[in-house]
mmCIF file of C-alpha atoms in Angstrom:
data_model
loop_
_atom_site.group_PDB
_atom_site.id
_atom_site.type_symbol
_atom_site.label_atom_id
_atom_site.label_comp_id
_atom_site.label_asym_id
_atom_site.label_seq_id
_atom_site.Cartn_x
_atom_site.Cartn_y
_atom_site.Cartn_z
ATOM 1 C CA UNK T 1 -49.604 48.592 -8.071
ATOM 2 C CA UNK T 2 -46.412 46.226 -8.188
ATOM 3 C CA UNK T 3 -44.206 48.951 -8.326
ATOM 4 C CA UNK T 4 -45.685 50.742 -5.891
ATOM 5 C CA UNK T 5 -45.591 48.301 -2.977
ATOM 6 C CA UNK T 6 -42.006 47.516 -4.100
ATOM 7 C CA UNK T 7 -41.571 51.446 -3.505
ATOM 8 C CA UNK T 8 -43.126 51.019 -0.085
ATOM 9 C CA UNK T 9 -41.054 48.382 0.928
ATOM 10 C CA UNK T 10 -38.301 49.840 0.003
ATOM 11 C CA UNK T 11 -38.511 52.624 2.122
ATOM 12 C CA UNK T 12 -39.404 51.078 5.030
ATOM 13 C CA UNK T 13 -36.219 48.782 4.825
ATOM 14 C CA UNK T 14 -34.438 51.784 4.227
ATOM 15 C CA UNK T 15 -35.565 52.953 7.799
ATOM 16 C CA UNK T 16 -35.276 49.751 9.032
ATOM 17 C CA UNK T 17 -31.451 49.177 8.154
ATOM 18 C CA UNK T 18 -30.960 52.919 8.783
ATOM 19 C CA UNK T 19 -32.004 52.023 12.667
ATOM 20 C CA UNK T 20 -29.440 49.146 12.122
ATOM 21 C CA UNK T 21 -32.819 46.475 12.794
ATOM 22 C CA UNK T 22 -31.583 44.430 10.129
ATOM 23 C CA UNK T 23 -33.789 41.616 10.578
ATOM 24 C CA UNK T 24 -36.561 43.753 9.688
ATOM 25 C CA UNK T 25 -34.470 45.175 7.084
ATOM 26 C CA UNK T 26 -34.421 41.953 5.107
ATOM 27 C CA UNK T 27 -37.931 41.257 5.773
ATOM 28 C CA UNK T 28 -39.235 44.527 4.021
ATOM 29 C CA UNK T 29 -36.835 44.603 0.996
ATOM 30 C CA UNK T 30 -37.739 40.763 0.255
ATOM 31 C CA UNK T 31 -41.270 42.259 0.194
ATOM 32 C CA UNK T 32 -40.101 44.657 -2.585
ATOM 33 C CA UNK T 33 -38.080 42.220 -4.408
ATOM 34 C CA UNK T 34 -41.352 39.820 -4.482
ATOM 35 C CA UNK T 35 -43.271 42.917 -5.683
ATOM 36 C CA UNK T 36 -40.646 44.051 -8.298
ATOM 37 C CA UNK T 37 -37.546 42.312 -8.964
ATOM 38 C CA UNK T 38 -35.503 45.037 -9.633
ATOM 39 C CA UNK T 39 -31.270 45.951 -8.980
ATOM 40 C CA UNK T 40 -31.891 47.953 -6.056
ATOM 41 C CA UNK T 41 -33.997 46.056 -4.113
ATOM 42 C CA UNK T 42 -31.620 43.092 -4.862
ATOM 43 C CA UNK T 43 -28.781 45.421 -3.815
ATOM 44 C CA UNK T 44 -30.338 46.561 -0.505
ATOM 45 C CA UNK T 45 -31.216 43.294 0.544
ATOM 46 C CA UNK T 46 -27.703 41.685 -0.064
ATOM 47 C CA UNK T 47 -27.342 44.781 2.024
ATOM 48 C CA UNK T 48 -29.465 43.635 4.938
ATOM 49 C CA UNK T 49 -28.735 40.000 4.582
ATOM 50 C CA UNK T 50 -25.073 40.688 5.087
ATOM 51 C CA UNK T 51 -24.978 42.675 8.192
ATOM 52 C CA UNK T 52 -26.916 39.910 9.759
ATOM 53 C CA UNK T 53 -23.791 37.645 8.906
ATOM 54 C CA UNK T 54 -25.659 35.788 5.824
ATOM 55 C CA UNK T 55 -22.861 36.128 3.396
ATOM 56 C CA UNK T 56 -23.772 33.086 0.879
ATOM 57 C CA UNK T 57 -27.487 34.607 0.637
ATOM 58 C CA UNK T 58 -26.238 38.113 -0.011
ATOM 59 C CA UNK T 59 -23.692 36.980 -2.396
ATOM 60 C CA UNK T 60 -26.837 35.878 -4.496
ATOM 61 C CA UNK T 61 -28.733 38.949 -4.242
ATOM 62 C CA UNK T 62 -25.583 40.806 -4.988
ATOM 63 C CA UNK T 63 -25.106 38.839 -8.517
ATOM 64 C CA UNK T 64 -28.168 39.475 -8.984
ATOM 65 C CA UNK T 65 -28.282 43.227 -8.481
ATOM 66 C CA UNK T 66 -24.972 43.387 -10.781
ATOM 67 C CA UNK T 67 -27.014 41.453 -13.785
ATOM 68 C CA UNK T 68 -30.105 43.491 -13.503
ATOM 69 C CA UNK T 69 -28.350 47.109 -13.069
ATOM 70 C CA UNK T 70 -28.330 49.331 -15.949
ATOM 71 C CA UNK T 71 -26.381 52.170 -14.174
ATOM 72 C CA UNK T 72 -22.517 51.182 -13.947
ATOM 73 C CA UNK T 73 -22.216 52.962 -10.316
ATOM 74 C CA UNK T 74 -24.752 50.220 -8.883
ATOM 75 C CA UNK T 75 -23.306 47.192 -10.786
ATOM 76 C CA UNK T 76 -20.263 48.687 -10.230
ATOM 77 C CA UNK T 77 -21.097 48.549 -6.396
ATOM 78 C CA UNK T 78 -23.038 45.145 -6.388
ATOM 79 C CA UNK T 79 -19.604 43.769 -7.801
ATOM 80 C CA UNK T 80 -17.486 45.131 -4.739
ATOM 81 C CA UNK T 81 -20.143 43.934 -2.127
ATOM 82 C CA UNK T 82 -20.108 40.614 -4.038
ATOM 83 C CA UNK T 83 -16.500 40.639 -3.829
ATOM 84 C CA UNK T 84 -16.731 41.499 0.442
ATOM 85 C CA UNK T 85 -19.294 38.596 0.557
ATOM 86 C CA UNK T 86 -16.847 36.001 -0.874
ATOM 87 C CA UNK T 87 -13.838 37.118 1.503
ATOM 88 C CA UNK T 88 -15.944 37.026 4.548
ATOM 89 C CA UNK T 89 -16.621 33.330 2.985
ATOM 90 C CA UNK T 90 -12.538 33.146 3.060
ATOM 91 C CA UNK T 91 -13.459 32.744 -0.765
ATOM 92 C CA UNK T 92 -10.572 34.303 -1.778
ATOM 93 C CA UNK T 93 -10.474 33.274 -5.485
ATOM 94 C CA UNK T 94 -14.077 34.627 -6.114
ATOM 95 C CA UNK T 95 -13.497 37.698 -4.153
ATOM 96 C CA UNK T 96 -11.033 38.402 -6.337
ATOM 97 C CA UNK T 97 -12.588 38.026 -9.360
ATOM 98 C CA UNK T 98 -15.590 39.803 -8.276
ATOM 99 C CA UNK T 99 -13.461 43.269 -7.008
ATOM 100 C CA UNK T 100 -11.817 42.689 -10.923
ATOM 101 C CA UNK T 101 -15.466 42.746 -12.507
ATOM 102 C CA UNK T 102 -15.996 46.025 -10.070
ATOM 103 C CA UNK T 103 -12.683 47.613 -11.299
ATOM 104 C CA UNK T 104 -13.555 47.172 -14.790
ATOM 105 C CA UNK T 105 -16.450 49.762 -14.482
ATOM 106 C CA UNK T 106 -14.826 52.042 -11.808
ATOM 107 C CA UNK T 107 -11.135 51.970 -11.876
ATOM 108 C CA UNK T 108 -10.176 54.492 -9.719
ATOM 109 C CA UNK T 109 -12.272 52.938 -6.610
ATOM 110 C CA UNK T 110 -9.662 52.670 -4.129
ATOM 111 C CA UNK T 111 -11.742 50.982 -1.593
ATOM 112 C CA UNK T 112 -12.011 48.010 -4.168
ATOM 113 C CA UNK T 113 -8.445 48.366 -5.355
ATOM 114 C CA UNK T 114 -7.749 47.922 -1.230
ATOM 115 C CA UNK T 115 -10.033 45.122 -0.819
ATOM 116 C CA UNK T 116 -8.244 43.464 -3.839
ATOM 117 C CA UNK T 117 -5.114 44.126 -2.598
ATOM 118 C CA UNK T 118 -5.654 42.052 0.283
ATOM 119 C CA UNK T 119 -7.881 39.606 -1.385
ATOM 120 C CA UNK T 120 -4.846 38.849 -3.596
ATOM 121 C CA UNK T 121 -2.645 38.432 -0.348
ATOM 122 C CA UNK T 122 -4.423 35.544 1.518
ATOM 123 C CA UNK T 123 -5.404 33.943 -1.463
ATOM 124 C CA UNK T 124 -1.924 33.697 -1.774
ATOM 125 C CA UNK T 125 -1.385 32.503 1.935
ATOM 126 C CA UNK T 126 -3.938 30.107 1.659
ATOM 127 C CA UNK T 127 -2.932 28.292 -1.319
ATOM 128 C CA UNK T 128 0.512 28.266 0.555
ATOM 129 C CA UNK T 129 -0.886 26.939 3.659
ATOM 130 C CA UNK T 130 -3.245 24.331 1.107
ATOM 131 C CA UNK T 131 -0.044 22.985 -0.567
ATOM 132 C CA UNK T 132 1.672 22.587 2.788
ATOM 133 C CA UNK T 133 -1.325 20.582 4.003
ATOM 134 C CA UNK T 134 -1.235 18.948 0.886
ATOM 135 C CA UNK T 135 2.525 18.283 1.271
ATOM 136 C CA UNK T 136 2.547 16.972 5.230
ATOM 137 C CA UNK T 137 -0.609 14.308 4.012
ATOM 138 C CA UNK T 138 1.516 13.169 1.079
ATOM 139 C CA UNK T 139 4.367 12.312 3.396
ATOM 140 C CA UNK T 140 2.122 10.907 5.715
ATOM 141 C CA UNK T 141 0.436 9.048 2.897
ATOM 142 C CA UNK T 142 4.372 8.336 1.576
ATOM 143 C CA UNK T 143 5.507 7.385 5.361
ATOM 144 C CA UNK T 144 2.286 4.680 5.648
ATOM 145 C CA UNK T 145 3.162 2.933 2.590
ATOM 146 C CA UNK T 146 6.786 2.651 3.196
ATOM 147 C CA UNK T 147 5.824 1.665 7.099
ATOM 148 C CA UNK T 148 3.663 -1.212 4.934
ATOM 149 C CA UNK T 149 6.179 -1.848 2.517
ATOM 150 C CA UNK T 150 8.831 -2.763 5.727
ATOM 151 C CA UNK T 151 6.678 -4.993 7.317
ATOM 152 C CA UNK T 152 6.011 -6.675 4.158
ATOM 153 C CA UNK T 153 9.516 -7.329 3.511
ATOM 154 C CA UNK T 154 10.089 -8.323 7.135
ATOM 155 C CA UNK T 155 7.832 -10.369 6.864
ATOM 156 C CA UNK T 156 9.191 -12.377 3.914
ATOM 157 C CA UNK T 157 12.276 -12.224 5.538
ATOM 158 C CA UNK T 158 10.809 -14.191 8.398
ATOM 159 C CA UNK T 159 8.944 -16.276 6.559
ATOM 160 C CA UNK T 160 12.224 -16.924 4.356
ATOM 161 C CA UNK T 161 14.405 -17.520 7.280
ATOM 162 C CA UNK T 162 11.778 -20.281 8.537
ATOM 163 C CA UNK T 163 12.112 -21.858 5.345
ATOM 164 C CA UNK T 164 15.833 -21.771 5.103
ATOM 165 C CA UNK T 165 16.095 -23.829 8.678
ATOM 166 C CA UNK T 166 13.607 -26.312 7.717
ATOM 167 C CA UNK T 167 15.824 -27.067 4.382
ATOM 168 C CA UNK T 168 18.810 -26.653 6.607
ATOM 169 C CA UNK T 169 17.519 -29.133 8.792
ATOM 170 C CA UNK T 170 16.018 -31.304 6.042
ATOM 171 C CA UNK T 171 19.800 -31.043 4.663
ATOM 172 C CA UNK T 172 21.179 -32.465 8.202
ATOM 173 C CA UNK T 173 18.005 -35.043 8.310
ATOM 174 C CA UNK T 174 19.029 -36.636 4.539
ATOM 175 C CA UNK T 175 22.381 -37.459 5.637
ATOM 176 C CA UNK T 176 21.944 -39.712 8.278
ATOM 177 C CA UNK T 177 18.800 -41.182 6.787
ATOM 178 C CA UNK T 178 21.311 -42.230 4.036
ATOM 179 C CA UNK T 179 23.589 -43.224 6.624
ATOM 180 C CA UNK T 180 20.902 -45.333 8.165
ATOM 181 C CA UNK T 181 20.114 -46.879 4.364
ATOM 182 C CA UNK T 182 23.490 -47.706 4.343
ATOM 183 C CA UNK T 183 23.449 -49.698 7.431
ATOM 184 C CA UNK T 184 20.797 -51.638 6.885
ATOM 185 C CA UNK T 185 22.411 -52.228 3.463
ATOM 186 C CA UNK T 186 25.216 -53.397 4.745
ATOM 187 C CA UNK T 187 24.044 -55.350 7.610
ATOM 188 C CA UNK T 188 21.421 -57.250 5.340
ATOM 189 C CA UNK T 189 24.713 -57.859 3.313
ATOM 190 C CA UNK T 190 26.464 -59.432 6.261
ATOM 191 C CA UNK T 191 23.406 -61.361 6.911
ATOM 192 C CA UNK T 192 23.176 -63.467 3.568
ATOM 193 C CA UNK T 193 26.825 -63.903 3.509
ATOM 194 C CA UNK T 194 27.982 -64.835 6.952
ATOM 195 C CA UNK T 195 25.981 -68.627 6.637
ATOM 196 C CA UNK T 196 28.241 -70.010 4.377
ATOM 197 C CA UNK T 197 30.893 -67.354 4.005
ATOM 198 C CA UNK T 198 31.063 -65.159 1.128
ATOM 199 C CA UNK T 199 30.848 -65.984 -2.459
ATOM 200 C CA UNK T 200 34.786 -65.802 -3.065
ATOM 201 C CA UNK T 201 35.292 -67.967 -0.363
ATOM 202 C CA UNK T 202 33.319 -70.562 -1.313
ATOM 203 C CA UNK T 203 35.633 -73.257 -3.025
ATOM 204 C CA UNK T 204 37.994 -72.886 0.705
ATOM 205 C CA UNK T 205 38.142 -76.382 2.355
ATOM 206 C CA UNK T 206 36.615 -76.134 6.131
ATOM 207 C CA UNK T 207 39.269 -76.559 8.866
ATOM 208 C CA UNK T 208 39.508 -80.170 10.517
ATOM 209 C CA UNK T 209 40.292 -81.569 13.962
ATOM 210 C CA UNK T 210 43.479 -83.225 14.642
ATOM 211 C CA UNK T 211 42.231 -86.861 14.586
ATOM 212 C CA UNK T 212 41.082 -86.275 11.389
ATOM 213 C CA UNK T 213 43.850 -85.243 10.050
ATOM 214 C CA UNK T 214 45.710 -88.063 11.858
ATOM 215 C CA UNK T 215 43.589 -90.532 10.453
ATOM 216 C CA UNK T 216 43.423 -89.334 6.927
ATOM 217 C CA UNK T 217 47.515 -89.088 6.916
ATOM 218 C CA UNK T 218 47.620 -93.010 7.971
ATOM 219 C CA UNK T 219 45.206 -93.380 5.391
ATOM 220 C CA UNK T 220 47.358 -92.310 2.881
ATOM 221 C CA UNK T 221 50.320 -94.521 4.310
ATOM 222 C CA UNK T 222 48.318 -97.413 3.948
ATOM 223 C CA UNK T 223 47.738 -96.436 0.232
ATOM 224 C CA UNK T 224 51.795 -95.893 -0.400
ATOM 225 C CA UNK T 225 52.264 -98.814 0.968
ATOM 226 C CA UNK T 226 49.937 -100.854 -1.007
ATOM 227 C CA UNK T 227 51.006 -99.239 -4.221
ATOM 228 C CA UNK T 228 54.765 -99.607 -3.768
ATOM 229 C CA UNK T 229 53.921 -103.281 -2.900
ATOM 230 C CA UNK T 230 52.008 -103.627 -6.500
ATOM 231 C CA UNK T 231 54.784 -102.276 -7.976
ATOM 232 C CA UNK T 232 57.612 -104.580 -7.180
ATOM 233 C CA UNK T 233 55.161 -107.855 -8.018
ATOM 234 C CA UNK T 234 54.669 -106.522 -11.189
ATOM 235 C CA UNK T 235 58.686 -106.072 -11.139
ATOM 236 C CA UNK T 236 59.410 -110.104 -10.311
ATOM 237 C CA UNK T 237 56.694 -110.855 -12.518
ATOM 238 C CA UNK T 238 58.109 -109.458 -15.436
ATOM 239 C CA UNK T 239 61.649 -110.811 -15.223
ATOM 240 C CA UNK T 240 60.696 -114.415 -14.712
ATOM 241 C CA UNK T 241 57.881 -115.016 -17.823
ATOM 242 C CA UNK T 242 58.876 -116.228 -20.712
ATOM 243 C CA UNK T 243 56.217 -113.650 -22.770
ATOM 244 C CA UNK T 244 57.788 -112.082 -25.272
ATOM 245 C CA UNK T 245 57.283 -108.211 -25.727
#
């Protein structure tokens, strides 16, 4: 009974796709494949599902058609449409592979030798077009981090330069604290010195006014005088006595 609903379906998909209503194309063969899973309903619904622009879906049906298949032409087949599923994907690398598989059982197919052909060529253009991509983001990627790197530096730069005129200007600030130092230094110095002059000075005999000095001189006359007068008594008095020596 299974196999002959699956027969039924089949056929009226085949009508179906053959009046290019592919909708109802995919509807019918589904039926079949539910009934029987077998290679060519599997085949002519990838079939169906790719004219109505469902190329990931038909790329399923088509592997699967290609595993179940026990005649070469069909997997043979099932392999090529798998292979036109991928590229309509722009999945070059799998297409590919899957027109290899194809050429493995039929090698003189020169529709799938064709379809490799160009397969081959914008895989070949893509990857090209990938590593350029690849290429402009790593310069980009390059560019940022050397844009970061410059603003790092400048920044230490700047923050350098600040720090180099605040010790410049701590440099210019020492100097005339220590001059300051120095002045107080010297002018608490002058201070504890100037009351009584300096310590060298300090055996130096103060200065006197004229009458002083007038009156100390006569002092001193009066003193000659006395002493030269004790000298000649003591003269007389020694040649008049009669003590002997």
């Amino acid at each position: 009974m299974h196999a002959q609903e699956a027969h039924r379906a089949l056929r009226r998909g085949d009508q179906a796709y053959h009046d290019k209503n592919y909708a109802q194309a995919e509807q019918e063969y589904a039926d079949a494949v539910t009934a029987d899973n077998s290679a060519k309903g599997n085949y002519n619904l990838g079939n169906a599902l790719y004219e109505n622009g469902e190329y990931s879906e038909a790329a399923k049906r088509y592997e699967e058609a290609a595993g179940l298949a026990e005649d070469p032409d069909v997997r043979s087949r099932a392999y090529r449409n798998l292979g036109d599923s991928y590229y309509r994907q722009e999945n070059y690398e799998q297409a590919v592979e899957a027109y290899k598989n194809s050429l493995r059982i039929t090698p003189d197919d020169q529709e799938t030798k064709y379809n490799l052909t160009k397969a081959i060529r914008d895989l070949q253009e893509q990857q090209q077009q990938q590593q350029q991509q690849q290429d402009q983001q790593d310069q980009q990627d390059q560019e940022q981090q050397d844009g970061q790197q410059q603003q790092q530096q400048q920044g230490q730069q700047g923050q350098d330069g600040q720090n180099g005129e605040q010790q410049q200007q701590d440099a210019q600030q020492q100097p005339q604290d220590g001059d300051g130092n120095s002045n107080d230094q010297q002018s608490a110095k002058n201070q504890q010195e100037t009351p009584g002059e300096s310590i060298a000075n300090a055996g130096a005999n103060p200065q006197m006014s004229r009458e002083e000095a007038e009156r100390q001189l006569g002092i001193a006359a009066e003193e000659e005088k006395r002493t030269l007068s004790r000298l000649r008594q003591a003269d007389r008095e020694g040649c008049t006595g009669t003590k002997g020596w």
